[in-house]
XYZ file of C-alpha atoms in Angstrom:
299
model
C 4.125 28.760 -2.409
C 2.668 25.421 -4.425
C 5.051 23.259 -2.476
C 4.665 25.349 0.851
C 0.619 24.365 0.194
C 1.493 20.991 -0.086
C 4.055 20.756 2.807
C 1.103 22.098 5.192
C -1.669 19.953 3.873
C 0.734 16.941 4.445
C 1.503 17.687 8.029
C -1.973 18.430 8.635
C -2.899 15.082 7.738
C -0.019 13.416 9.307
C -1.313 15.134 12.310
C -4.977 13.929 12.313
C -3.655 10.857 11.574
C -1.508 10.784 14.845
C -4.672 11.708 16.660
C -7.307 9.392 15.199
C -5.149 6.198 15.646
C -3.941 7.368 19.353
C -7.561 7.918 20.347
C -8.984 4.599 18.588
C -6.412 2.513 20.144
C -7.435 3.844 23.628
C -11.280 3.294 23.292
C -11.282 -0.156 21.700
C -12.063 -3.051 24.242
C -8.873 -4.817 25.545
C -6.100 -4.439 28.204
C -2.592 -4.647 26.714
C -1.382 -5.077 30.210
C -3.243 -8.177 30.712
C -2.514 -9.497 27.269
C 0.971 -9.224 28.185
C 1.010 -11.020 31.999
C -2.029 -12.953 31.757
C -5.207 -13.275 33.224
C -4.274 -14.650 36.522
C -2.061 -10.950 36.819
C -2.109 -9.397 40.349
C -3.465 -6.151 40.447
C -0.286 -4.849 41.818
C 1.690 -6.435 38.691
C -0.878 -4.722 36.610
C -0.782 -1.266 37.995
C 3.685 -1.911 38.197
C 3.448 -2.427 34.454
C 0.816 0.385 33.888
C 3.155 2.858 35.379
C 6.074 1.671 33.485
C 4.432 2.051 29.872
C 2.648 5.387 31.098
C -0.706 3.702 30.584
C -1.819 5.264 33.888
C -1.567 9.007 32.683
C -4.778 11.192 31.190
C -5.007 10.226 27.513
C -4.058 13.850 26.394
C -0.681 13.827 28.574
C 0.292 10.589 27.118
C -0.482 11.881 23.671
C 1.637 14.628 23.835
C 4.410 12.406 25.213
C 3.890 10.261 22.439
C 4.177 12.941 19.783
C 7.274 14.733 21.162
C 9.308 11.261 21.561
C 8.289 10.433 18.018
C 9.157 13.611 16.683
C 12.532 12.736 17.945
C 12.642 9.272 16.757
C 11.641 6.884 19.517
C 8.424 5.035 18.689
C 8.263 3.688 22.400
C 9.004 0.107 23.457
C 6.838 -2.965 22.168
C 4.362 -4.008 25.510
C 4.593 -7.497 24.366
C 7.978 -8.053 23.546
C 9.960 -5.037 25.748
C 11.451 -4.093 22.597
C 12.405 -0.669 21.273
C 9.666 -0.552 18.670
C 12.069 0.959 15.968
C 14.036 -2.382 16.356
C 11.074 -4.742 15.608
C 10.402 -2.643 12.469
C 13.769 -2.004 11.190
C 14.056 -6.640 11.286
C 10.941 -6.664 9.278
C 10.897 -3.258 7.138
C 13.362 -5.162 4.656
C 11.176 -8.109 3.966
C 7.861 -5.827 3.277
C 9.750 -3.780 0.724
C 11.246 -6.677 -0.893
C 7.564 -8.008 -1.453
C 5.945 -5.248 -2.500
C 8.935 -3.817 -4.853
C 8.591 -7.597 -6.617
C 4.963 -7.165 -6.717
C 5.340 -3.519 -8.277
C 7.574 -5.013 -10.741
C 5.307 -7.747 -11.832
C 2.308 -5.811 -12.097
C 3.784 -2.771 -14.168
C 6.012 -5.504 -16.432
C 2.272 -7.192 -17.034
C -0.291 -4.994 -16.456
C 1.134 -1.805 -18.741
C 1.542 -4.159 -21.754
C -1.699 -6.099 -21.036
C -3.700 -2.360 -21.013
C -1.717 -1.307 -24.022
C -2.796 -4.435 -25.732
C -6.242 -4.281 -24.843
C -6.801 -0.815 -25.805
C -4.993 -1.564 -29.538
C -7.490 -4.418 -29.616
C -10.708 -2.967 -28.448
C -13.786 -5.171 -28.683
C -11.892 -8.052 -30.503
C -10.976 -11.402 -29.737
C -7.857 -10.991 -27.805
C -9.770 -8.202 -25.742
C -12.442 -10.348 -25.186
C -10.097 -12.802 -23.376
C -8.160 -10.046 -21.380
C -11.206 -8.536 -20.216
C -12.406 -12.028 -18.429
C -8.839 -12.423 -17.239
C -9.299 -9.015 -15.508
C -12.695 -9.651 -14.230
C -11.448 -12.661 -12.502
C -8.334 -11.141 -11.555
C -10.415 -8.354 -9.867
C -12.855 -10.759 -7.991
C -10.691 -13.147 -6.403
C -9.134 -11.980 -2.966
C -5.690 -12.130 -2.578
C -6.162 -15.037 0.389
C -7.940 -17.375 -1.612
C -5.635 -16.785 -4.896
C -2.520 -17.523 -2.367
C -4.201 -20.781 -1.394
C -5.042 -21.658 -4.777
C -1.474 -20.877 -5.948
C -0.009 -22.804 -3.171
C -2.698 -25.927 -4.012
C -1.553 -25.660 -7.614
C 2.502 -25.617 -6.900
C 2.410 -28.095 -3.766
C -0.068 -30.288 -4.487
C -0.625 -30.595 -8.092
C 2.701 -29.691 -9.848
C 5.038 -30.983 -6.480
C 7.270 -27.826 -6.335
C 8.759 -26.980 -3.091
C 7.013 -24.167 -1.775
C 10.572 -23.200 -0.300
C 11.553 -22.551 -4.143
C 8.839 -20.172 -4.786
C 8.584 -18.925 -1.331
C 10.038 -15.338 -2.592
C 7.803 -15.426 -5.968
C 4.448 -16.707 -4.918
C 3.715 -13.995 -2.601
C 4.314 -11.527 -4.984
C 2.430 -13.115 -7.883
C -0.364 -13.399 -5.401
C -0.322 -9.698 -4.330
C 0.273 -8.372 -7.830
C -2.582 -10.365 -9.905
C -5.409 -8.213 -8.864
C -3.036 -5.152 -9.491
C -2.088 -6.187 -12.905
C -6.168 -6.436 -13.624
C -7.073 -2.948 -12.070
C -3.770 -1.516 -14.136
C -4.659 -3.108 -17.143
C -8.450 -1.850 -17.050
C -7.788 1.623 -16.051
C -4.625 1.948 -18.650
C -6.666 0.600 -21.503
C -9.697 3.312 -20.610
C -7.584 5.941 -20.734
C -6.029 5.165 -23.958
C -9.509 4.890 -25.654
C -10.561 8.007 -24.228
C -7.545 9.711 -25.669
C -8.407 7.947 -28.915
C -11.720 9.838 -29.176
C -9.742 13.196 -29.526
C -9.610 15.154 -32.145
C -5.884 15.018 -32.895
C -5.524 11.569 -32.723
C -8.263 11.167 -35.127
C -6.020 13.888 -37.316
C -3.451 11.855 -37.174
C -5.060 8.573 -38.006
C -6.839 9.993 -41.368
C -3.260 11.490 -42.208
C -2.420 7.557 -42.975
C -0.661 6.979 -39.548
C -1.444 3.628 -38.022
C -3.366 3.284 -34.948
C -0.503 1.617 -32.677
C 1.884 3.995 -34.074
C -0.317 7.186 -32.913
C -0.586 5.116 -29.615
C 2.935 4.657 -29.211
C 4.083 8.028 -29.810
C 1.838 10.421 -29.205
C -1.115 8.869 -26.651
C 1.688 7.635 -24.006
C 3.339 10.629 -23.888
C -0.142 12.477 -23.315
C -1.404 10.205 -20.899
C 1.708 11.061 -18.310
C -0.225 12.227 -15.816
C -2.731 9.196 -15.550
C 0.201 6.903 -15.949
C 1.790 8.779 -12.802
C -1.247 8.090 -10.594
C -1.481 4.608 -11.418
C 1.963 3.855 -10.441
C 1.669 5.630 -6.950
C -1.307 4.368 -6.310
C -0.332 0.980 -7.194
C 2.362 0.880 -4.062
C 0.123 2.160 -1.950
C -2.479 -0.583 -2.941
C 0.606 -3.233 -2.804
C 1.528 -2.301 0.737
C -2.036 -2.763 1.917
C -2.359 -5.885 0.680
C 0.814 -7.155 2.122
C -1.259 -7.432 5.436
C -2.867 -10.234 4.104
C -0.248 -12.063 1.809
C 2.545 -11.878 5.050
C 0.373 -13.882 7.304
C -0.965 -16.231 4.242
C 2.595 -17.203 3.900
C 3.717 -17.021 7.076
C 6.241 -13.610 5.918
C 7.936 -11.946 9.041
C 7.185 -8.305 7.689
C 5.443 -5.584 8.663
C 1.838 -6.793 7.761
C 2.078 -9.770 9.820
C 3.565 -7.458 12.667
C 0.650 -5.136 12.420
C -1.821 -8.347 12.678
C 0.352 -9.526 16.085
C 0.330 -6.380 17.512
C -3.606 -5.536 17.199
C -4.356 -9.282 18.447
C -1.933 -8.545 21.325
C -3.031 -4.942 22.271
C 0.348 -4.028 21.439
C -0.377 0.155 21.422
C 3.078 1.412 20.480
C 3.681 -0.912 17.780
C -0.027 -0.180 15.965
C 0.483 3.856 16.379
C 3.891 3.623 15.117
C 3.218 1.271 12.073
C -0.142 3.538 11.548
C 1.992 6.257 11.440
C 4.829 5.042 9.447
C 2.039 3.827 6.745
C 0.522 7.385 6.587
C 4.028 9.332 6.185
C 4.464 6.358 3.250
C 1.379 7.378 1.845
C 1.307 11.148 2.170
C 5.068 11.236 0.829
C 4.246 9.252 -2.441
C 1.198 11.367 -2.894
C 3.671 14.466 -2.493
C 5.868 13.381 -4.423
C 3.177 12.644 -7.309
C 1.782 15.877 -6.821
C 5.644 17.615 -7.454
C 6.145 15.476 -10.347
C 3.150 17.066 -11.605
C 4.086 20.198 -11.542
C 7.329 19.841 -12.925
C 5.840 17.982 -15.760
C 3.222 20.903 -15.999
C 4.008 24.000 -14.347
C -0.001 24.669 -15.335
C -0.460 22.448 -12.008
C 0.971 24.891 -9.756
C -1.430 27.645 -11.183
C -4.754 25.387 -10.914
């Protein structure tokens, strides 16, 4: 029953996302046909292309046809590139996934140890330094951090940006997430340290670090799962800025180009794919919760 409810909620959310994205794209200013043909296009040329792409049909009919094709795996054809949308996405999805995976790896491998260290050294010298670092990491926008890193490596260190092209975008994407992860993990560890079982363990002579590693980390598994699932979603969202900044041909840069050119089929497909990814991550996280602790199903 728990699984069925989650599936139903996910499908309902996906349906609402499809309706909203389709509606919004069809009411915002701009004409995708004129964007493709140019302002000098004749009325006859515009009408022919509108009929070809189904833009002359009533909106509700166009939506139903779009949903029907989408269910069959056909996301339509790009108005701008005259190419199947699925082909455009397939060419770029690997790039975005590689960027996101590398950024996730950097974030987890750096953010989790920093959060753990900060909790162990709470209000001491090392923790104060990390607090300043985290505040800077959260405050600086990704595009500015990317420009700063390019200036440091390209201008001052004279390193070819081609040499670090795969690393700099991932680091740019990861820095703010490292700070968020470190702060979040520190707070949940400190909250756990105030519980009676931790105080009792320390009172029996066990070291604080030992209690954190052997007991606390095991008991904060749920929040850690939340951190990891949230990280992937934030990293994918941040790739839109980073890909355009570093001129990377991924899904983020494709989304920006599609919006600029009013390429409705591409935008709708990317919004829907993004929704599927986010919903799937949340669904998997909920199912993991219920597997780890069956009481979640009851609640």
